[in-house]
Coordinates of C-alpha atoms in Angstrom, one line a residue:
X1 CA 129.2 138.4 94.0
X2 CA 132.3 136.7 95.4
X3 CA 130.9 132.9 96.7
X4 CA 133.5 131.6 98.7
X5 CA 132.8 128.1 98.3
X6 CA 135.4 125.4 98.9
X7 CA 135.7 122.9 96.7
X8 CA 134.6 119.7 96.8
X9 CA 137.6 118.0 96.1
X10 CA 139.2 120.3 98.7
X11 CA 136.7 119.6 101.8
X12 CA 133.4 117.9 100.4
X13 CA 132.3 118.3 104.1
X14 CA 133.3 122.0 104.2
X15 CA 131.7 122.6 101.1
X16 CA 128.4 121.0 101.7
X17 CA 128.2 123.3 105.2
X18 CA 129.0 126.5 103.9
X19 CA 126.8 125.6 100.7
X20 CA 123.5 125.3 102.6
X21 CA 124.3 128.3 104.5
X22 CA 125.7 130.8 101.4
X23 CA 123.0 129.6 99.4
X24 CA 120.3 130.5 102.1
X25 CA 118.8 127.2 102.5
X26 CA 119.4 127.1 106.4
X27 CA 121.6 128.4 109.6
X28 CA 122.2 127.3 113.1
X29 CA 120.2 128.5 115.8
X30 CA 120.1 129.8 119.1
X31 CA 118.9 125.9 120.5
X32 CA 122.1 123.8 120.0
X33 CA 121.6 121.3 117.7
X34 CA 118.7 122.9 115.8
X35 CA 118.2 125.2 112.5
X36 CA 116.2 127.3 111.2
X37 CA 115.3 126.5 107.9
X38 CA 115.2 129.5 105.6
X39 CA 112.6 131.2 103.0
X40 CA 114.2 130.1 100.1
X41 CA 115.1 126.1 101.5
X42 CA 111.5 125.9 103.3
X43 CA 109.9 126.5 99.3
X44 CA 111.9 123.5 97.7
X45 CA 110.6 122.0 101.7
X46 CA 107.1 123.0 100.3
X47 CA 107.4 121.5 96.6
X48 CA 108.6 118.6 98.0
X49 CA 105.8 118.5 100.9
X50 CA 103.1 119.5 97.8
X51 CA 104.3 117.0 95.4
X52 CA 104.6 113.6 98.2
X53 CA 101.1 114.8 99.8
X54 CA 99.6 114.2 96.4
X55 CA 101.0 111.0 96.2
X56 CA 99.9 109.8 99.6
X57 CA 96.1 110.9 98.7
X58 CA 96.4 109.3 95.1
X59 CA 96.7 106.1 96.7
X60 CA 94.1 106.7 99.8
X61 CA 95.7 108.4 102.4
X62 CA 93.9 110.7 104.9
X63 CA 96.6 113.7 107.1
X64 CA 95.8 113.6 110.5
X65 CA 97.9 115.4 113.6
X66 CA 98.7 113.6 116.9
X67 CA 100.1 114.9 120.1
X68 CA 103.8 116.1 120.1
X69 CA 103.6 114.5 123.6
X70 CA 103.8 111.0 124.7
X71 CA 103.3 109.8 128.3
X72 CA 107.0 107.8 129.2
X73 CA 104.8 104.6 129.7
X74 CA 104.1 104.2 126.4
X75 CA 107.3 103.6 125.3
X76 CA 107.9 100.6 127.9
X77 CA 104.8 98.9 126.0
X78 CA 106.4 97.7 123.1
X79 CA 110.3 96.8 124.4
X80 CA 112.2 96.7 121.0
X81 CA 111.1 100.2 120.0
X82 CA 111.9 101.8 123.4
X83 CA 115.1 100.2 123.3
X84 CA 115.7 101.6 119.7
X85 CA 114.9 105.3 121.3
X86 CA 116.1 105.6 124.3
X87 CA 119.0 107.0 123.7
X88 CA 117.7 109.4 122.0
X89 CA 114.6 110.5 123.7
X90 CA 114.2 114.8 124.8
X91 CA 111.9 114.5 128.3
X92 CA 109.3 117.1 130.0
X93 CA 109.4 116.5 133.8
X94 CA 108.0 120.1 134.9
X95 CA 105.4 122.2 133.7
X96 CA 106.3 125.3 135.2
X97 CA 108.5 128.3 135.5
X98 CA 109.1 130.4 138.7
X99 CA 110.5 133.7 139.7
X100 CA 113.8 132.7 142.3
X101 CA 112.8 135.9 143.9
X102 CA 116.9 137.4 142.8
X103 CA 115.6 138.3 139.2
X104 CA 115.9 134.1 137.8
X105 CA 114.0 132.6 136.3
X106 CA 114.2 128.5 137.6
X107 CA 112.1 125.4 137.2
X108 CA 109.3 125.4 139.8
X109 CA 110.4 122.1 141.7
X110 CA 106.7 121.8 143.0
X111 CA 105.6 122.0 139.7
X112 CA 106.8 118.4 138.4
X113 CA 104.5 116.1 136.5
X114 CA 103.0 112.7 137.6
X115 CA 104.3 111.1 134.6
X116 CA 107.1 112.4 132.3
X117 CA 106.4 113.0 128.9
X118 CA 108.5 112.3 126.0
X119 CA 108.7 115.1 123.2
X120 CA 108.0 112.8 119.9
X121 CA 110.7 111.3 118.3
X122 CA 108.2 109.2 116.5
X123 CA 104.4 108.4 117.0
X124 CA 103.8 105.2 116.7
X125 CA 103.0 104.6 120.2
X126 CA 100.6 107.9 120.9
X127 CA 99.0 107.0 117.5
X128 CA 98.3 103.2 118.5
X129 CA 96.7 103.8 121.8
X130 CA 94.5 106.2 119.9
X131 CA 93.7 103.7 116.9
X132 CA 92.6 101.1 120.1
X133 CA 89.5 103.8 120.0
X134 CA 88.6 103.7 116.6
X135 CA 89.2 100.5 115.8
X136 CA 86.1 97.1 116.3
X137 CA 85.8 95.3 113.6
X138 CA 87.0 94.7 110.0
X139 CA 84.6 97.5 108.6
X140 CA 86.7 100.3 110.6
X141 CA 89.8 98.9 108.1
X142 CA 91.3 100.1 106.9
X143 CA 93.2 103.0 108.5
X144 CA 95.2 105.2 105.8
X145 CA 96.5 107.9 107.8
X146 CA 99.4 110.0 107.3
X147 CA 100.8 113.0 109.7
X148 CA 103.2 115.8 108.9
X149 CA 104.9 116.9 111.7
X150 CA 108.6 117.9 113.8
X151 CA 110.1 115.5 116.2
X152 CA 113.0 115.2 118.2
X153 CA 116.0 112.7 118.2
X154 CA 118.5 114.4 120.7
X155 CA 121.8 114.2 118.7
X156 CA 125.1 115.2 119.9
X157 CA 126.7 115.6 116.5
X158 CA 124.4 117.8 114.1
X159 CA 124.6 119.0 110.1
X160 CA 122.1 121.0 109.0
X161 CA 119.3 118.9 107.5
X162 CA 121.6 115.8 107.4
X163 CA 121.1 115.7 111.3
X164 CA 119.4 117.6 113.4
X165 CA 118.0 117.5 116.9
X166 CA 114.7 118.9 115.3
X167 CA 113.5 118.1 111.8
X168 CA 110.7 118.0 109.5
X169 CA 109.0 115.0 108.3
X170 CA 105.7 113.2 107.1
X171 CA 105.1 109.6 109.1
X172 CA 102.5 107.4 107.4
X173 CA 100.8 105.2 110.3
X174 CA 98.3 102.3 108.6
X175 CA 96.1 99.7 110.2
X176 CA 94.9 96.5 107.9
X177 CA 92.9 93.0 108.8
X178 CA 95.8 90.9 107.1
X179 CA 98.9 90.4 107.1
X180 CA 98.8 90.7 103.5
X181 CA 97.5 93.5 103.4
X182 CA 99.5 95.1 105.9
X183 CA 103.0 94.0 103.3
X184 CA 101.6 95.2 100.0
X185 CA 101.4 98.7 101.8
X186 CA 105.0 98.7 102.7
X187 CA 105.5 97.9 99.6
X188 CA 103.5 100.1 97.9
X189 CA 104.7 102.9 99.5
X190 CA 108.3 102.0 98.8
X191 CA 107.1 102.4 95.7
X192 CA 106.2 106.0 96.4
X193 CA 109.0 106.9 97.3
X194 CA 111.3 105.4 95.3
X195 CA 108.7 107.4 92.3
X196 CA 109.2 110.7 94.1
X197 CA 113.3 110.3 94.5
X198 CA 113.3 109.6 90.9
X199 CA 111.0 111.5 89.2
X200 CA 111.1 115.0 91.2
X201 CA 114.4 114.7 93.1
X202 CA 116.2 113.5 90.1
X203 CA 117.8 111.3 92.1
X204 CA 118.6 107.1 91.0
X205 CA 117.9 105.0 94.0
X206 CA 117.9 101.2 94.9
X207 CA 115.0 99.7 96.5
X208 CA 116.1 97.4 99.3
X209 CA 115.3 95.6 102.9
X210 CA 117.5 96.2 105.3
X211 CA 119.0 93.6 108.0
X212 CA 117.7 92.8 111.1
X213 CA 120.4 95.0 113.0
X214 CA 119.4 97.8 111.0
X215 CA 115.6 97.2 111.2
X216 CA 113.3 100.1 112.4
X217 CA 112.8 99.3 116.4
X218 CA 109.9 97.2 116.1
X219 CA 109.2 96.5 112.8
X220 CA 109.2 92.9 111.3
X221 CA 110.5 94.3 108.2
X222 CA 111.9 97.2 107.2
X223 CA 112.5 98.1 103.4
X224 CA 114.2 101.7 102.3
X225 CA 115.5 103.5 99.4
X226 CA 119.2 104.1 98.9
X227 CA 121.0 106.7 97.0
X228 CA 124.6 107.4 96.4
X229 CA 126.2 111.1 97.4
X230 CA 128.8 112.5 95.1
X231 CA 131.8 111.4 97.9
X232 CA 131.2 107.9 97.6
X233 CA 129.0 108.0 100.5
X234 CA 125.4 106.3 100.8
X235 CA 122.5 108.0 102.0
X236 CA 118.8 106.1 103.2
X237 CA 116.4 108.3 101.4
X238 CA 113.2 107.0 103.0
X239 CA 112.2 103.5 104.9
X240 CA 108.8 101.8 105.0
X241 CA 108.3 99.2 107.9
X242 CA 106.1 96.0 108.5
X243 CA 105.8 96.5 112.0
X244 CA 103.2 92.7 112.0
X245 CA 101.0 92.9 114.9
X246 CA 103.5 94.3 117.6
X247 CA 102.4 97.5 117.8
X248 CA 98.3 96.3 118.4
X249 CA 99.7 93.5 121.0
X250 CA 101.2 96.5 122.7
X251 CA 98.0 98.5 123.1
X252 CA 95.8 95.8 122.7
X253 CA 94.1 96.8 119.7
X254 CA 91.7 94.3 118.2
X255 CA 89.1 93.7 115.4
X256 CA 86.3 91.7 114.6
X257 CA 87.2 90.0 111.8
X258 CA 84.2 88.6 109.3
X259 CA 84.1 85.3 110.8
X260 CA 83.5 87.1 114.3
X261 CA 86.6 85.8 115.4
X262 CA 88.7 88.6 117.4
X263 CA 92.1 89.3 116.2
X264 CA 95.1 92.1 116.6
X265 CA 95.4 94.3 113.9
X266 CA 98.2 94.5 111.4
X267 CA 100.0 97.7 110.9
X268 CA 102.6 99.8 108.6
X269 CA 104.5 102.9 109.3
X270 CA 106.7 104.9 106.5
X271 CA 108.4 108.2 106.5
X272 CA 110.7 110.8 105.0
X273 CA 112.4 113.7 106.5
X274 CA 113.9 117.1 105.8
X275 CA 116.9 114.9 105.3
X276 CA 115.6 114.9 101.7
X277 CA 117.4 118.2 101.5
X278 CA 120.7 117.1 102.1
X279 CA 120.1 114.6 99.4
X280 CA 119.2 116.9 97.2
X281 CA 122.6 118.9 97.1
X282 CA 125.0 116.8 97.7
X283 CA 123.7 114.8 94.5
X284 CA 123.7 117.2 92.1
X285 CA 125.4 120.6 93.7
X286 CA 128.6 121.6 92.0
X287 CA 131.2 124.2 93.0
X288 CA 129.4 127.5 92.1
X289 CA 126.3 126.4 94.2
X290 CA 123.0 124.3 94.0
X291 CA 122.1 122.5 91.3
X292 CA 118.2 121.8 91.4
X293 CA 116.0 119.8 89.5
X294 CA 113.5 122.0 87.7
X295 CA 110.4 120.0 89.5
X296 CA 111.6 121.2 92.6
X297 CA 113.3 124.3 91.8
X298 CA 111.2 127.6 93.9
X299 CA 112.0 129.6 91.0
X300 CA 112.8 127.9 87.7
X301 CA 113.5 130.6 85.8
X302 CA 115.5 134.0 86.6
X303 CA 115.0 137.0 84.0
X304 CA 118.1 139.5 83.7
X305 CA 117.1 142.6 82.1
X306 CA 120.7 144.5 81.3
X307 CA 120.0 148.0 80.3
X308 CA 121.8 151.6 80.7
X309 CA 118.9 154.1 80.5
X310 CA 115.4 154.1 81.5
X311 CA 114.3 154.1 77.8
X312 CA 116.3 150.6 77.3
X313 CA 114.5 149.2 80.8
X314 CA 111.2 150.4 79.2
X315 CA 111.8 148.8 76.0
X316 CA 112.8 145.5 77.6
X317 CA 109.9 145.4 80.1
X318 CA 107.5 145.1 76.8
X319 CA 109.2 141.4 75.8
X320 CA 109.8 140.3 79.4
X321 CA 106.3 141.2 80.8
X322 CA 104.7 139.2 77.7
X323 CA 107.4 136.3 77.9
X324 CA 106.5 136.1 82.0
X325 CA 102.5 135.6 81.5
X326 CA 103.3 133.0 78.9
X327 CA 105.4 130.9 81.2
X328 CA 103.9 131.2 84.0
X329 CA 100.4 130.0 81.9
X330 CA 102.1 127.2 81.4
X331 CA 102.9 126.6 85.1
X332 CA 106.3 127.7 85.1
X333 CA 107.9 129.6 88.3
X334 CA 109.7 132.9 87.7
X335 CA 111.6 136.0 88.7
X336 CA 112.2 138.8 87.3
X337 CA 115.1 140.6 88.5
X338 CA 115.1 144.0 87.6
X339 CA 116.9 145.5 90.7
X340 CA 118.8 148.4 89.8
X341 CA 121.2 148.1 93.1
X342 CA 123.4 145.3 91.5
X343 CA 125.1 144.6 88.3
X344 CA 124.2 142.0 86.0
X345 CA 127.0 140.0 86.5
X346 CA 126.5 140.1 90.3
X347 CA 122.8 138.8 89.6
X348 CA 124.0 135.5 87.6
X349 CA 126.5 134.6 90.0
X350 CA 123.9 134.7 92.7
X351 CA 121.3 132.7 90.7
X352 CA 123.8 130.0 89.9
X353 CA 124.4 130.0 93.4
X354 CA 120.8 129.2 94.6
X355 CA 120.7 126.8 91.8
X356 CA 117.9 128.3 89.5
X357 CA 117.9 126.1 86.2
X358 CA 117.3 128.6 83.7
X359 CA 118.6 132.2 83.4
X360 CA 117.1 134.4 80.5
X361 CA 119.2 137.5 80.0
X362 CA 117.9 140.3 77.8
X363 CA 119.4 143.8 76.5
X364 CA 119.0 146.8 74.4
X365 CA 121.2 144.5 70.9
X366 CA 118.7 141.3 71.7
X367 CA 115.7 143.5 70.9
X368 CA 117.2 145.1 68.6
X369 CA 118.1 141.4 66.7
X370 CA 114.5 139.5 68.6
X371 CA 117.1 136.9 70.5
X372 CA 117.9 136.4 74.2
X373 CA 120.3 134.8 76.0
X374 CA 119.7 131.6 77.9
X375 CA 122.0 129.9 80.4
X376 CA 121.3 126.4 81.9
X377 CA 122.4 125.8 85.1
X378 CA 122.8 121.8 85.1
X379 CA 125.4 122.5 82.1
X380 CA 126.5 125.9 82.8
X381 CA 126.4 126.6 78.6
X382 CA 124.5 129.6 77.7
X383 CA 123.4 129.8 73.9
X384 CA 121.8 133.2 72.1
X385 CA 118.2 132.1 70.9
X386 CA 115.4 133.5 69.0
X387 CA 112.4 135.6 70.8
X388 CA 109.6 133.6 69.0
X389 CA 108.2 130.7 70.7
X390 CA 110.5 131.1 73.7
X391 CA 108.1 129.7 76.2
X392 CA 107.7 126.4 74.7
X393 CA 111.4 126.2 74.4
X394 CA 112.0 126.8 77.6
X395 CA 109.4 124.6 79.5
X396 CA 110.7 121.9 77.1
X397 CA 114.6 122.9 78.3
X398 CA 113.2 122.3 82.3
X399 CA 112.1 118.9 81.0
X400 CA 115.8 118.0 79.6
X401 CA 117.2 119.5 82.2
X402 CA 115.2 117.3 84.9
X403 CA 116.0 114.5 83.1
X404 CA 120.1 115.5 82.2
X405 CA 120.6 115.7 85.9
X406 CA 119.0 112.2 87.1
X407 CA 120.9 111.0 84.3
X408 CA 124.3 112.3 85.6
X409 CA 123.6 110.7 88.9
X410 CA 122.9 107.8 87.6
X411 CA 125.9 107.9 85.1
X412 CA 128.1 108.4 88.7
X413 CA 126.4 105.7 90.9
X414 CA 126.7 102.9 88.1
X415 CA 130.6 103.8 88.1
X416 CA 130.6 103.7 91.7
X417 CA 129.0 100.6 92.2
X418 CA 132.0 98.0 92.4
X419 CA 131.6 94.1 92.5
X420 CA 134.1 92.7 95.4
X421 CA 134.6 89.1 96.3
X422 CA 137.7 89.5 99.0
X423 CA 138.1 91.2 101.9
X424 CA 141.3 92.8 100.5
X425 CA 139.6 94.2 97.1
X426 CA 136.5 95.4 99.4
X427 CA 139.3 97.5 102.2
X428 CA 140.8 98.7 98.8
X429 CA 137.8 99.6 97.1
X430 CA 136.1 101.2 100.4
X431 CA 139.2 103.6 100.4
X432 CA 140.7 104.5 97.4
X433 CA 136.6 104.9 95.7
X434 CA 133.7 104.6 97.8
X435 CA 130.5 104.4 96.8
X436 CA 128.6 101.1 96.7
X437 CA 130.1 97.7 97.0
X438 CA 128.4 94.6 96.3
X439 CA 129.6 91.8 98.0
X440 CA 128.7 88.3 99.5
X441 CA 127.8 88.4 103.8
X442 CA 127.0 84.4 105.6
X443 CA 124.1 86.8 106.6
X444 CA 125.0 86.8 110.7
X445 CA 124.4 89.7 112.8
X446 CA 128.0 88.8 114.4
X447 CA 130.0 89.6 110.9
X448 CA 128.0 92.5 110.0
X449 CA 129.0 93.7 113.4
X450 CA 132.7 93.0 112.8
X451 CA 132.6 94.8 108.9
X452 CA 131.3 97.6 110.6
X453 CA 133.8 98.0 113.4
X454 CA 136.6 97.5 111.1
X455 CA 135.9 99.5 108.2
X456 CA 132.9 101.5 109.3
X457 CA 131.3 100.2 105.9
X458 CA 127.4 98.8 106.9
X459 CA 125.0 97.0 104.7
X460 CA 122.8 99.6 103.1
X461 CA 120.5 97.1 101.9
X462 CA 119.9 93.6 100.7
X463 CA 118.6 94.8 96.9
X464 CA 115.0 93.7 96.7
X465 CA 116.1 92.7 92.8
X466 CA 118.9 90.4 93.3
X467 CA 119.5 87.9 91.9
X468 CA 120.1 84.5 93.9
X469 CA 123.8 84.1 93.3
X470 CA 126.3 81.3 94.8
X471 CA 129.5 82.9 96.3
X472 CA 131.4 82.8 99.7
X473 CA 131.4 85.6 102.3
X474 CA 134.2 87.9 102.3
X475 CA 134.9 88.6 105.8
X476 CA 134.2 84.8 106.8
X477 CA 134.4 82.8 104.0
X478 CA 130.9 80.8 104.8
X479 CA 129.1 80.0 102.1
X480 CA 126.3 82.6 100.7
X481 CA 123.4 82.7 98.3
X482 CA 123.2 86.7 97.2
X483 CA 125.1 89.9 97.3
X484 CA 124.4 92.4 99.9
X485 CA 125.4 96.6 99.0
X486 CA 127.9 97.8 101.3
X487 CA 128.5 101.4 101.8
X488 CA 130.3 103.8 104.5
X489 CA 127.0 106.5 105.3
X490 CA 126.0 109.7 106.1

């Protein structure tokens, strides 16, 4: 099959748009600034859904679903987190359609609600007002509630998964008695995350807090993972939030503490989106198509049969129908592509191109001399190997593979990740490479401000292990105490 993928080098950009769409992850559709995520990119959606749900329950987390609906006065309740919204906010002021009596169909003007409701762009809000019902004393806490959901963030410039006006995403919404309580979460589920990017998405990330401009609207404290894309350009891979008591001064949400002394309640909020996708291939993708990491992979191995004759198809059938129960007994994901509508070659090309790690082609000579062919798709190498104990080779191949391709991306991000102390070397650096640049900020709002605006380079994240570190700021030259990680982002 012929891919027509351009390059990376030739239009990273280009090549990531026409990848998602060639390789039948996701398309634009009829709603501007929405997609429709396909088949084959909703099942790596799934695995990734499957794998972080299990993670949220190992450490005590209940799902739960609240109202894609919240009533406009909500929002004006808690004024830093309307603020941090507004903008982007999608809202219902009618309820119904009418007939203009020429054949249009027109919003019923008599029809318009009391109070407008905003279509959720996050729920913190609907959920708080709700949690002021379940909530009286310290034995209701506490809450360790999680929701998978959509919501809407009405963006004028859209990439599919990267940014969308719709997306997918899991919100974690917790209520404690302490403070104390209320951080180790955050923290703990940074830790989550920063597990899942790692060990499933293959993918090397930093665990940070970001500043107070780029705090979540409301929070106290908000701290995120941070990974590095193959164009020098960072991407924040998930956030979890301190939000203190601002959300249950809002709705007035108290407890009973053990003392019998009433108090507000201390809450958390973390999430990760569908955004995960876009870090997924523009990490590891090449120029023939996806790359996946096995854990994640729908299918992790394709099986080629190349025959002539019926006879040679029948013969072949006998090892691949034996070979298929063994894998899959052994949890393994695979397809067997026997379709007689397109030529092998046609078959490996489109494979490579959805990014399936393992290929396994057999013919009429490999039976004849018990080998097969396999092809990795992290390396692209293909080597001819014996019939016997293929299955345990190849679910110990996924395992090398998962770890071959974190260890790629984490080969590229410590070569991308550049030490500055001028402004000059950090211009120079931010141009000619990219990627991550560590550098000393006098830690004002006002500076950060003016790096931004002159380079478009923000601060990703202050590293939670940095060390303390005496050096001057390189926009200002005030004095500073520890490096901050710079990066232009998607």
């Amino acid at each position: 099959m012929s891919k027509g993928i351009t390059s990376r080098e030739t239009d990273y950009s280009q090549w990531y748009n026409e990848l998602v769409v060639k390789a039948d992850l996701a398309e634009h559709s009829a709603v501007r600034g929405c997609m429709v995520i396909k088949p084959y990119g909703y099942a790596i959606w799934e695995k990734m859904q499957a794998s972080l749900d299990k993670m949220f329950k190992d450490t005590g987390h209940s799902n739960a679903y609240f109202p894609l609906f919240i009533p406009k006065s909500f929002f004006s309740k808690e004024a830093s987190h309307v603020e941090g919204f507004a903008t982007e906010c999608a809202v219902v002021t009618h309820y119904r359609l009418k007939n203009d009596g020429t054949g249009n169909i027109v919003v019923d003007e008599e029809a318009k609600l009391e109070e407008e409701l905003i279509v959720r762009p996050t729920s913190e809000t609907i959920i708080w007002n709700t949690y002021k019902g379940w909530i009286e004393s310290y034995r209701d806490l506490p809450i360790l509630v999680n929701q998978w959901a959509n919501v809407v963030r009405w963006e004028m410039r859209t990439r599919l998964f990267l940014r969308t006006a719709e997306f997918l995403w899991q919100e974690g919404h917790t209520a404690h008695a302490t403070k104390e309580e209320a951080i180790a979460e955050a923290e703990q589920m940074l830790g989550v995350y920063a597990d899942f990017a790692e060990n499933w998405l293959a993918l090397p990330v930093i665990r940070g807090r970001k500043t107070e401009n780029e705090r979540f609207a409301g929070a106290l404290d908000t701290l995120c993972i941070e990974a590095l894309m193959q164009d020098g350009k960072a991407l924040q891979a998930g956030t979890s939030h301190f939000l203190g008591q601002n959300f249950a001064k809002a709705f007035d949400v108290k407890f009973t503490a053990k003392d019998g002394k009433l108090d507000y309640v201390w809450a958390t909020s973390w999430g990760v989106s569908t955004r995960l996708m876009g870090a997924l291939i523009m990490a590891h993708s090449d120029d023939q198509g996806l790359v996946l990491p096995p854990k994640l992979a729908p299918i992790q191995v394709v099986i080629v049969p190349i025959f002539k004759t019926e006879e040679e198809r029948t013969a072949i059938v006998g090892l691949t129908d034996t070979l298929i129960v063994e894998l899959k007994s052994k949890g393994i994901s695979v397809k067997y592509d026997d379709r007689d509508t397109h030529r092998p070659g046609f078959k490996f090309a489109e494979w490579e191109l959805k990014g399936v790690p393992v290929r396994i082609a057999v013919g009429t000579r490999d039976l004849q001399n018990g080998t097969v062919e396999i092809a990795r798709r992290d390396t692209q190498t293909k080597e001819t190997v014996a019939q016997a104990g293929l299955a345990d080779r190849v679910e110990q191949l996924l395992m090398d593979i998962q770890q071959q391709i974190y260890n790629k991306a984490m080969t590229f991000r410590e070569a991308n990740t550049i030490a500055v102390d001028s402004y000059d070397e950090f211009k120079r650096v931010l141009e000619e490479q990219g990627g991550f640049i560590s550098a000393h900020w006098d830690g004002t709002a006002e500076t950060e401000k003016l790096i931004k605006e002159e380079t478009k380079a923000t601060i990703r994240c202050i590293p939670l292990d940095n060390p303390l570190e005496e050096g001057h700021c390189i926009r200002t030259g005030k004095p500073s105490r520890q490096r901050v990680l710079f990066a232009r982002a998607y």
